[in-house]
Amino acid sequence: MKVLALEYDLEPLYLCPESLCAKDNGLWEERHEANDNHLFESECCALLVNGFSSNLSFAENVQENSHLHNALKSWPGCTCSIITTMSFTVDQSGSQTSYTEGYALLINKDEDNEKIKENLIAHLNTKMVKFNISRIFKKGNTMWYKEYPDNGSLQQEIEVVAVKQPECHPAYNKRDTNSVYHEQARVHSVIDTFKSMKEVQELKEIYDTKILNMKPLKRDHPIIVIEGLDATGKSTLTENLAKRLNGCARKSPLDYVMHLRKTFDSHFQLLRRAYYAIGNYAFAAQVAHDAQSGPVVCDRFWHSTAAYAIATDVKVGDETHLPPAGHWVYSWPHDLLKPDIVILLTISDELRRSRLEGRNTEKTDEEVRMEKSRLFRQRIAEVYKRMDNPALVELDASGSAEELCNKTIELLSDKHIITI
């Protein structure tokens, strides 16, 4: 049985067959309270399209879905809104057994959805992308779902109802259906999937020569990581603190992978995060070496990579849609060098915005999105709070650079990280 979710700006709308909410099994709880999604109040419908196939790995499916998205965006004359979707199957106990992603074209009541479907199929066939098509629509006071098999015929219509969201976001039911990397083996597996790409070949060479045979070194001095949203003072504190401790300041990603950042930021989420994951393992090798001769202060590390990945995988909604606190996704990778302490700098949104206005630096798409989307910022901020092993220690960074450095020195002394 399949559960679907249409991902709006405010929150996802989960739909499942009415039978899953029947009184005799009650696997899923029907949602009766009002919600902010008004798509099905009229005779509108959603045409669902995805590029997932059971014959491909999750990484290959994500790539196919990326090609599909590009094809949808290039569809000439398309006036439909495109939103992201997800779906997953559940067994008789209600447990999730699969996970797929896709897109929905929102069609209003005045448009001929059958003609739109035919034009879409013709366009996608011209683009030579893989796709599956289904439809959600309202009939009377009920909602219905039906699929369009390859032969174009219609399967039986299934009544669906709105249900409450699952306890955990479906992308995080398993470790390999999201873009957070917890071990080198998965990083290597994903980049190997896309090894035909020139930039991936270069990244793979860096992985093979600088990381794969890396030997762990004994730590002689503390490793301190500074985290936080943009414009919270991370870079300034990193430099000032390193000077005060007679140590070394390091910024992630390192120079020998930094030149690939812009290229990988233009790729789909799973491959983009593989780049940052390799950057983290490369960073760990450098930091371990630096820590032989003195303290190391790091401007970002794994927590930033994971926070942005989780907040992006959970595409819509506020922090209530994140994996629950205590979930494995928030724990540090078992094979990555672990710092002695991770400090999370916090300031008010007003102060952060005023600092950003004075900057003239190129931003990634995610940094631009964070500035524009309050809900995206909320998800990132909450992910930081849920991180554990190691957890982040919050520090108010609203004062001057000197005051912040002094407070950090005091914190490190109180935590017995340094002796003053």
Short mmCIF file of C-alpha atoms in Angstrom, two decimals:
data_model
loop_
_atom_site.label_atom_id
_atom_site.label_comp_id
_atom_site.label_asym_id
_atom_site.label_seq_id
_atom_site.Cartn_x
_atom_site.Cartn_y
_atom_site.Cartn_z
CA MET A 1 0.00 0.00 0.00
CA LYS A 2 1.28 3.47 -0.87
CA VAL A 3 1.40 6.69 1.17
CA LEU A 4 1.85 9.97 -0.73
CA ALA A 5 2.90 13.44 0.33
CA LEU A 6 2.60 16.72 -1.57
CA GLU A 7 5.21 19.15 -0.23
CA TYR A 8 3.92 22.70 0.06
CA ASP A 9 5.70 25.75 1.52
CA LEU A 10 4.01 25.45 4.88
CA GLU A 11 3.79 21.69 5.39
CA PRO A 12 3.46 18.41 3.51
CA LEU A 13 0.01 16.97 2.90
CA TYR A 14 0.13 13.19 3.56
CA LEU A 15 -2.47 11.04 1.79
CA CYS A 16 -3.04 7.30 2.00
CA PRO A 17 -5.73 4.78 1.02
CA GLU A 18 -8.80 5.09 3.19
CA SER A 19 -8.39 1.42 4.10
CA LEU A 20 -5.21 2.19 6.08
CA CYS A 21 -7.31 4.30 8.45
CA ALA A 22 -10.15 1.82 8.82
CA LYS A 23 -11.31 1.16 12.35
CA ASP A 24 -10.43 -2.51 12.18
CA ASN A 25 -6.70 -1.86 11.72
CA GLY A 26 -5.99 1.82 12.46
CA LEU A 27 -2.45 1.74 11.08
CA TRP A 28 -2.59 5.43 10.20
CA GLU A 29 -4.49 8.19 11.94
CA GLU A 30 -6.73 10.27 9.72
CA ARG A 31 -6.25 14.01 9.86
CA HIS A 32 -9.48 15.89 10.55
CA GLU A 33 -8.30 19.30 11.73
CA ALA A 34 -8.11 22.18 9.27
CA ASN A 35 -4.85 22.58 7.41
CA ASP A 36 -3.32 25.29 5.27
CA ASN A 37 -3.37 23.29 2.04
CA HIS A 38 -6.39 24.28 -0.02
CA LEU A 39 -5.53 22.50 -3.26
CA PHE A 40 -8.48 20.13 -3.17
CA GLU A 41 -11.14 22.58 -2.01
CA SER A 42 -12.08 23.12 -5.66
CA GLU A 43 -12.00 20.76 -8.64
CA CYS A 44 -8.22 21.10 -8.95
CA CYS A 45 -6.03 18.05 -9.33
CA ALA A 46 -2.37 17.08 -9.04
CA LEU A 47 -0.56 15.24 -11.81
CA LEU A 48 2.25 13.28 -10.10
CA VAL A 49 5.46 12.48 -12.00
CA ASN A 50 8.56 10.67 -10.76
CA GLY A 51 11.63 9.09 -12.29
CA PHE A 52 12.16 6.28 -9.80
CA SER A 53 12.58 2.65 -10.90
CA SER A 54 12.88 -0.52 -8.82
CA ASN A 55 15.75 -1.60 -11.09
CA LEU A 56 18.00 1.29 -10.01
CA SER A 57 19.82 2.14 -6.80
CA PHE A 58 18.62 5.10 -4.73
CA ALA A 59 21.53 7.22 -6.00
CA GLU A 60 20.72 6.37 -9.63
CA ASN A 61 17.04 7.11 -9.03
CA VAL A 62 17.87 10.51 -7.55
CA GLN A 63 19.88 11.33 -10.66
CA GLU A 64 17.01 10.23 -12.93
CA ASN A 65 14.63 12.37 -10.90
CA SER A 66 16.98 15.31 -11.33
CA HIS A 67 16.90 14.84 -15.11
CA LEU A 68 13.10 14.69 -14.88
CA HIS A 69 12.96 17.94 -12.94
CA ASN A 70 15.09 19.69 -15.57
CA ALA A 71 12.76 18.35 -18.27
CA LEU A 72 9.70 19.62 -16.40
CA LYS A 73 11.22 23.08 -15.99
CA SER A 74 11.99 23.22 -19.72
CA TRP A 75 8.46 22.28 -20.76
CA PRO A 76 7.41 25.09 -23.15
CA GLY A 77 4.16 26.81 -22.37
CA CYS A 78 3.69 25.07 -19.02
CA THR A 79 1.78 27.31 -16.62
CA CYS A 80 1.32 24.68 -13.90
CA SER A 81 2.98 25.12 -10.52
CA ILE A 82 5.56 22.40 -9.82
CA ILE A 83 6.02 21.15 -6.26
CA THR A 84 8.03 18.26 -4.84
CA THR A 85 6.42 15.04 -3.69
CA MET A 86 7.41 11.85 -1.91
CA SER A 87 5.80 8.46 -1.64
CA PHE A 88 6.50 5.24 0.20
CA THR A 89 4.97 1.83 0.57
CA VAL A 90 3.99 0.26 3.87
CA ASP A 91 3.48 -3.37 4.80
CA GLN A 92 0.54 -4.88 6.70
CA SER A 93 1.97 -3.66 10.01
CA GLY A 94 2.18 -0.09 8.71
CA SER A 95 6.00 -0.13 8.54
CA GLN A 96 7.69 1.74 5.70
CA THR A 97 9.27 -0.53 3.08
CA SER A 98 10.35 1.87 0.30
CA TYR A 99 10.84 5.56 -0.45
CA THR A 100 10.66 7.58 -3.68
CA GLU A 101 10.66 11.25 -4.62
CA GLY A 102 9.02 13.11 -7.46
CA TYR A 103 7.07 16.16 -8.55
CA ALA A 104 3.48 17.28 -8.92
CA LEU A 105 1.94 19.61 -11.47
CA LEU A 106 -0.92 21.53 -9.88
CA ILE A 107 -3.74 21.89 -12.40
CA ASN A 108 -6.65 24.23 -11.76
CA LYS A 109 -10.25 23.40 -12.52
CA ASP A 110 -10.36 25.43 -15.74
CA GLU A 111 -7.57 23.46 -17.43
CA ASP A 112 -7.94 20.24 -19.40
CA ASN A 113 -5.83 17.87 -17.29
CA GLU A 114 -6.06 15.04 -19.84
CA LYS A 115 -4.64 17.26 -22.56
CA ILE A 116 -1.94 18.48 -20.17
CA LYS A 117 -1.07 14.87 -19.42
CA GLU A 118 -0.78 13.99 -23.10
CA ASN A 119 1.39 17.04 -23.83
CA LEU A 120 3.56 16.24 -20.81
CA ILE A 121 4.12 12.65 -21.93
CA ALA A 122 5.06 13.84 -25.42
CA HIS A 123 7.52 16.37 -23.97
CA LEU A 124 9.13 13.86 -21.59
CA ASN A 125 9.43 11.26 -24.33
CA THR A 126 11.21 13.83 -26.49
CA LYS A 127 13.60 14.51 -23.60
CA MET A 128 14.16 10.73 -23.23
CA VAL A 129 13.78 10.72 -19.45
CA LYS A 130 12.26 7.97 -17.33
CA PHE A 131 8.95 8.80 -15.71
CA ASN A 132 5.86 7.39 -14.04
CA ILE A 133 2.58 9.31 -13.95
CA SER A 134 -0.33 9.21 -11.51
CA ARG A 135 -3.07 11.59 -10.47
CA ILE A 136 -4.81 12.88 -7.34
CA PHE A 137 -8.15 14.59 -7.74
CA LYS A 138 -11.31 15.46 -5.86
CA LYS A 139 -14.68 13.95 -6.71
CA GLY A 140 -17.54 15.16 -4.61
CA ASN A 141 -16.34 15.36 -1.01
CA THR A 142 -13.65 12.72 -1.35
CA MET A 143 -10.16 12.54 -2.85
CA TRP A 144 -9.02 9.85 -5.24
CA TYR A 145 -5.74 8.48 -6.58
CA LYS A 146 -5.09 6.56 -9.80
CA GLU A 147 -2.02 5.56 -11.77
CA TYR A 148 -1.37 5.62 -15.51
CA PRO A 149 0.47 2.39 -16.44
CA ASP A 150 2.87 2.28 -19.38
CA ASN A 151 0.12 1.27 -21.78
CA GLY A 152 -1.83 4.45 -20.99
CA SER A 153 -4.82 2.68 -19.45
CA LEU A 154 -6.11 3.68 -16.05
CA GLN A 155 -5.82 1.55 -12.96
CA GLN A 156 -8.64 1.36 -10.48
CA GLU A 157 -9.33 4.59 -8.63
CA ILE A 158 -8.44 4.44 -4.92
CA GLU A 159 -10.05 6.66 -2.33
CA VAL A 160 -7.43 8.51 -0.27
CA VAL A 161 -7.67 10.56 2.91
CA ALA A 162 -5.42 13.09 4.62
CA VAL A 163 -3.44 11.53 7.45
CA LYS A 164 -1.19 12.84 10.19
CA GLN A 165 2.51 12.93 9.41
CA PRO A 166 4.60 9.92 10.46
CA GLU A 167 6.76 10.16 13.58
CA CYS A 168 9.88 10.39 11.41
CA HIS A 169 10.30 11.97 7.99
CA PRO A 170 10.15 9.12 5.41
CA ALA A 171 13.57 9.99 3.91
CA TYR A 172 15.14 9.05 7.25
CA ASN A 173 13.57 5.66 7.74
CA LYS A 174 16.79 4.17 6.33
CA ARG A 175 20.36 5.42 6.14
CA ASP A 176 20.64 5.25 2.35
CA THR A 177 17.55 7.26 1.31
CA ASN A 178 18.79 10.72 2.32
CA SER A 179 21.80 12.96 1.78
CA VAL A 180 23.50 12.72 5.19
CA TYR A 181 26.66 10.61 5.15
CA HIS A 182 27.72 8.71 8.26
CA GLU A 183 30.59 6.67 6.89
CA GLN A 184 33.21 6.72 4.16
CA ALA A 185 31.86 3.52 2.59
CA ARG A 186 28.60 5.21 1.55
CA VAL A 187 30.43 8.30 0.27
CA HIS A 188 32.64 6.10 -1.86
CA SER A 189 29.62 4.14 -3.12
CA VAL A 190 27.74 7.25 -4.22
CA ILE A 191 30.62 8.98 -6.00
CA ASP A 192 31.48 5.67 -7.67
CA THR A 193 27.93 5.62 -9.07
CA PHE A 194 28.65 8.87 -10.93
CA LYS A 195 32.30 8.24 -11.81
CA SER A 196 31.67 8.92 -15.51
CA MET A 197 31.35 12.65 -14.67
CA LYS A 198 34.63 14.58 -15.05
CA GLU A 199 34.27 16.51 -11.79
CA VAL A 200 33.45 13.32 -9.92
CA GLN A 201 36.57 11.69 -11.32
CA GLU A 202 38.63 14.55 -9.90
CA LEU A 203 36.86 14.31 -6.56
CA LYS A 204 37.34 10.54 -6.52
CA GLU A 205 41.07 11.01 -7.14
CA ILE A 206 41.26 13.34 -4.15
CA TYR A 207 39.38 10.75 -2.10
CA ASP A 208 41.66 7.91 -3.18
CA THR A 209 44.95 9.78 -2.71
CA LYS A 210 44.26 11.85 0.39
CA ILE A 211 41.56 10.03 2.37
CA LEU A 212 41.14 6.36 1.56
CA ASN A 213 44.48 5.31 3.07
CA MET A 214 44.47 7.90 5.84
CA LYS A 215 45.88 6.57 9.10
CA PRO A 216 44.47 7.94 12.37
CA LEU A 217 46.95 10.04 14.33
CA LYS A 218 47.21 10.44 18.06
CA ARG A 219 45.74 13.74 19.17
CA ASP A 220 48.18 15.84 21.22
CA HIS A 221 46.21 19.12 21.30
CA PRO A 222 42.53 20.10 21.42
CA ILE A 223 40.35 20.43 18.31
CA ILE A 224 37.70 23.15 18.61
CA VAL A 225 34.91 23.62 16.06
CA ILE A 226 32.95 26.85 15.63
CA GLU A 227 29.48 26.48 14.07
CA GLY A 228 26.54 28.77 13.41
CA LEU A 229 24.42 30.40 10.72
CA ASP A 230 26.00 32.88 8.31
CA ALA A 231 27.05 36.21 9.85
CA THR A 232 27.19 34.93 13.42
CA GLY A 233 30.93 35.63 13.64
CA LYS A 234 32.42 32.18 13.00
CA SER A 235 35.35 33.21 10.81
CA THR A 236 36.40 36.14 13.01
CA LEU A 237 36.23 34.05 16.18
CA THR A 238 38.14 31.21 14.54
CA GLU A 239 41.03 33.52 13.63
CA ASN A 240 41.05 35.40 16.95
CA LEU A 241 40.80 32.24 19.05
CA ALA A 242 43.59 30.50 17.14
CA LYS A 243 45.87 33.48 17.79
CA ARG A 244 45.02 33.57 21.49
CA LEU A 245 45.74 29.84 21.81
CA ASN A 246 48.90 29.97 19.67
CA GLY A 247 47.21 27.42 17.47
CA CYS A 248 46.07 26.92 13.90
CA ALA A 249 42.88 28.17 12.20
CA ARG A 250 41.26 25.98 9.55
CA LYS A 251 38.24 26.64 7.34
CA SER A 252 36.19 23.90 5.70
CA PRO A 253 36.22 22.97 2.81
CA LEU A 254 40.01 22.98 2.28
CA ASP A 255 41.61 24.70 -0.71
CA TYR A 256 42.33 21.52 -2.64
CA VAL A 257 38.61 20.67 -2.83
CA MET A 258 37.25 24.24 -2.66
CA HIS A 259 37.71 24.83 -6.40
CA LEU A 260 35.05 22.16 -7.06
CA ARG A 261 32.46 23.65 -4.72
CA LYS A 262 30.63 25.81 -7.25
CA THR A 263 30.38 22.89 -9.68
CA PHE A 264 28.97 20.48 -7.11
CA ASP A 265 26.61 23.09 -5.68
CA SER A 266 24.90 23.05 -9.09
CA HIS A 267 24.25 19.29 -8.87
CA PHE A 268 21.38 17.43 -7.21
CA GLN A 269 21.37 17.17 -3.42
CA LEU A 270 22.77 13.65 -2.97
CA LEU A 271 25.85 14.29 -5.13
CA ARG A 272 26.34 17.79 -3.73
CA ARG A 273 26.43 16.36 -0.20
CA ALA A 274 28.87 13.64 -1.26
CA TYR A 275 31.26 16.44 -2.21
CA TYR A 276 30.90 18.06 1.22
CA ALA A 277 31.27 14.67 2.93
CA ILE A 278 34.57 14.05 1.14
CA GLY A 279 35.55 17.57 2.14
CA ASN A 280 34.90 16.64 5.78
CA TYR A 281 37.12 13.55 5.63
CA ALA A 282 39.86 15.54 3.89
CA PHE A 283 39.46 18.24 6.53
CA ALA A 284 39.76 15.65 9.30
CA ALA A 285 43.07 14.40 7.89
CA GLN A 286 44.48 17.94 7.83
CA VAL A 287 43.17 18.82 11.29
CA ALA A 288 44.58 15.61 12.80
CA HIS A 289 47.97 16.53 11.38
CA ASP A 290 47.74 20.11 12.69
CA ALA A 291 46.75 18.92 16.16
CA GLN A 292 50.14 17.24 16.57
CA SER A 293 51.78 20.63 17.10
CA GLY A 294 49.10 22.81 18.69
CA PRO A 295 45.39 23.54 19.21
CA VAL A 296 43.23 23.69 16.07
CA VAL A 297 40.21 25.97 15.70
CA CYS A 298 37.88 24.98 12.85
CA ASP A 299 35.45 27.21 11.00
CA ARG A 300 32.67 24.62 10.42
CA PHE A 301 32.87 20.85 10.13
CA TRP A 302 30.43 17.91 9.87
CA HIS A 303 27.58 19.54 11.82
CA SER A 304 27.14 22.26 9.17
CA THR A 305 27.12 19.71 6.37
CA ALA A 306 24.52 17.60 8.14
CA ALA A 307 22.34 20.53 9.24
CA TYR A 308 21.98 21.91 5.72
CA ALA A 309 21.43 18.41 4.31
CA ILE A 310 18.65 17.55 6.76
CA ALA A 311 16.94 20.93 6.42
CA THR A 312 17.01 20.51 2.62
CA ASP A 313 15.89 16.86 2.57
CA VAL A 314 12.94 17.91 4.74
CA LYS A 315 11.84 20.25 1.99
CA VAL A 316 8.97 22.13 3.60
CA GLY A 317 7.51 23.03 6.96
CA ASP A 318 8.97 24.05 10.28
CA GLU A 319 11.06 22.09 12.76
CA THR A 320 8.17 19.77 13.66
CA HIS A 321 8.75 17.91 10.39
CA LEU A 322 12.37 16.99 11.18
CA PRO A 323 13.42 13.52 12.37
CA PRO A 324 12.74 13.36 16.13
CA ALA A 325 15.37 14.22 18.73
CA GLY A 326 17.54 11.19 19.49
CA HIS A 327 17.37 9.95 15.89
CA TRP A 328 20.60 8.41 14.55
CA VAL A 329 20.90 11.09 11.87
CA TYR A 330 22.04 13.64 14.47
CA SER A 331 25.05 11.59 15.66
CA TRP A 332 28.62 12.14 14.50
CA PRO A 333 29.97 9.60 11.95
CA HIS A 334 31.78 6.71 13.62
CA ASP A 335 34.78 6.93 11.25
CA LEU A 336 35.28 10.72 11.27
CA LEU A 337 37.73 12.52 13.58
CA LYS A 338 35.66 13.86 16.48
CA PRO A 339 36.47 17.32 17.93
CA ASP A 340 36.88 18.02 21.64
CA ILE A 341 34.11 20.61 21.59
CA VAL A 342 31.70 22.17 19.08
CA ILE A 343 30.52 25.71 19.82
CA LEU A 344 27.33 27.05 18.22
CA LEU A 345 27.28 30.83 17.88
CA THR A 346 23.83 32.41 18.13
CA ILE A 347 22.59 35.95 17.52
CA SER A 348 19.21 37.53 16.84
CA ASP A 349 17.81 37.44 13.31
CA GLU A 350 17.80 41.24 13.26
CA LEU A 351 21.52 41.48 14.04
CA ARG A 352 22.35 38.70 11.63
CA ARG A 353 20.48 40.43 8.80
CA SER A 354 22.23 43.75 9.50
CA ARG A 355 25.61 42.01 9.29
CA LEU A 356 24.66 40.27 6.04
CA GLU A 357 23.69 43.58 4.43
CA GLY A 358 27.29 44.74 4.70
CA ARG A 359 28.66 41.71 2.85
CA ASN A 360 29.40 41.43 -0.84
CA THR A 361 30.28 37.75 -1.18
CA GLU A 362 28.98 35.08 -3.53
CA LYS A 363 26.42 32.83 -1.84
CA THR A 364 25.38 29.25 -2.50
CA ASP A 365 21.75 28.52 -3.41
CA GLU A 366 21.19 27.18 0.10
CA GLU A 367 22.60 30.34 1.69
CA VAL A 368 20.27 32.43 -0.47
CA ARG A 369 17.37 30.18 0.48
CA MET A 370 18.20 30.48 4.17
CA GLU A 371 18.06 34.27 3.96
CA LYS A 372 14.68 34.18 2.20
CA SER A 373 12.96 31.32 4.03
CA ARG A 374 12.07 31.64 7.69
CA LEU A 375 11.02 27.97 7.86
CA PHE A 376 14.32 26.81 6.34
CA ARG A 377 16.21 28.81 8.99
CA GLN A 378 14.02 27.31 11.68
CA ARG A 379 14.79 23.79 10.49
CA ILE A 380 18.55 24.44 10.41
CA ALA A 381 18.54 26.05 13.86
CA GLU A 382 16.61 23.13 15.34
CA VAL A 383 18.86 20.54 13.70
CA TYR A 384 21.85 22.15 15.40
CA LYS A 385 20.07 21.86 18.76
CA ARG A 386 19.29 18.16 18.21
CA MET A 387 22.87 17.19 17.33
CA ASP A 388 24.53 14.87 19.80
CA ASN A 389 27.71 12.84 20.28
CA PRO A 390 28.98 15.54 20.35
CA ALA A 391 26.25 18.05 21.13
CA LEU A 392 26.83 21.71 20.34
CA VAL A 393 27.43 24.19 23.16
CA GLU A 394 25.52 27.41 22.46
CA LEU A 395 27.27 30.75 22.94
CA ASP A 396 25.74 34.21 22.56
CA ALA A 397 27.78 36.00 19.87
CA SER A 398 26.02 39.38 19.95
CA GLY A 399 28.90 41.28 21.59
CA SER A 400 32.13 42.58 20.10
CA ALA A 401 34.72 40.26 18.56
CA GLU A 402 36.97 40.69 21.59
CA GLU A 403 34.14 39.99 24.03
CA LEU A 404 33.19 36.86 22.13
CA CYS A 405 36.77 35.60 22.11
CA ASN A 406 37.05 36.19 25.86
CA LYS A 407 33.78 34.34 26.51
CA THR A 408 34.99 31.45 24.38
CA ILE A 409 38.29 31.23 26.28
CA GLU A 410 36.33 31.16 29.53
CA LEU A 411 34.02 28.43 28.19
CA LEU A 412 36.94 26.28 27.05
CA SER A 413 38.56 26.65 30.45
CA ASP A 414 35.35 25.73 32.26
CA LYS A 415 35.03 22.64 30.04
CA HIS A 416 38.69 21.73 30.76
CA ILE A 417 39.52 21.92 27.07
CA ILE A 418 42.35 24.39 27.75
CA THR A 419 44.22 25.62 30.82
CA ILE A 420 44.63 29.34 31.43
#
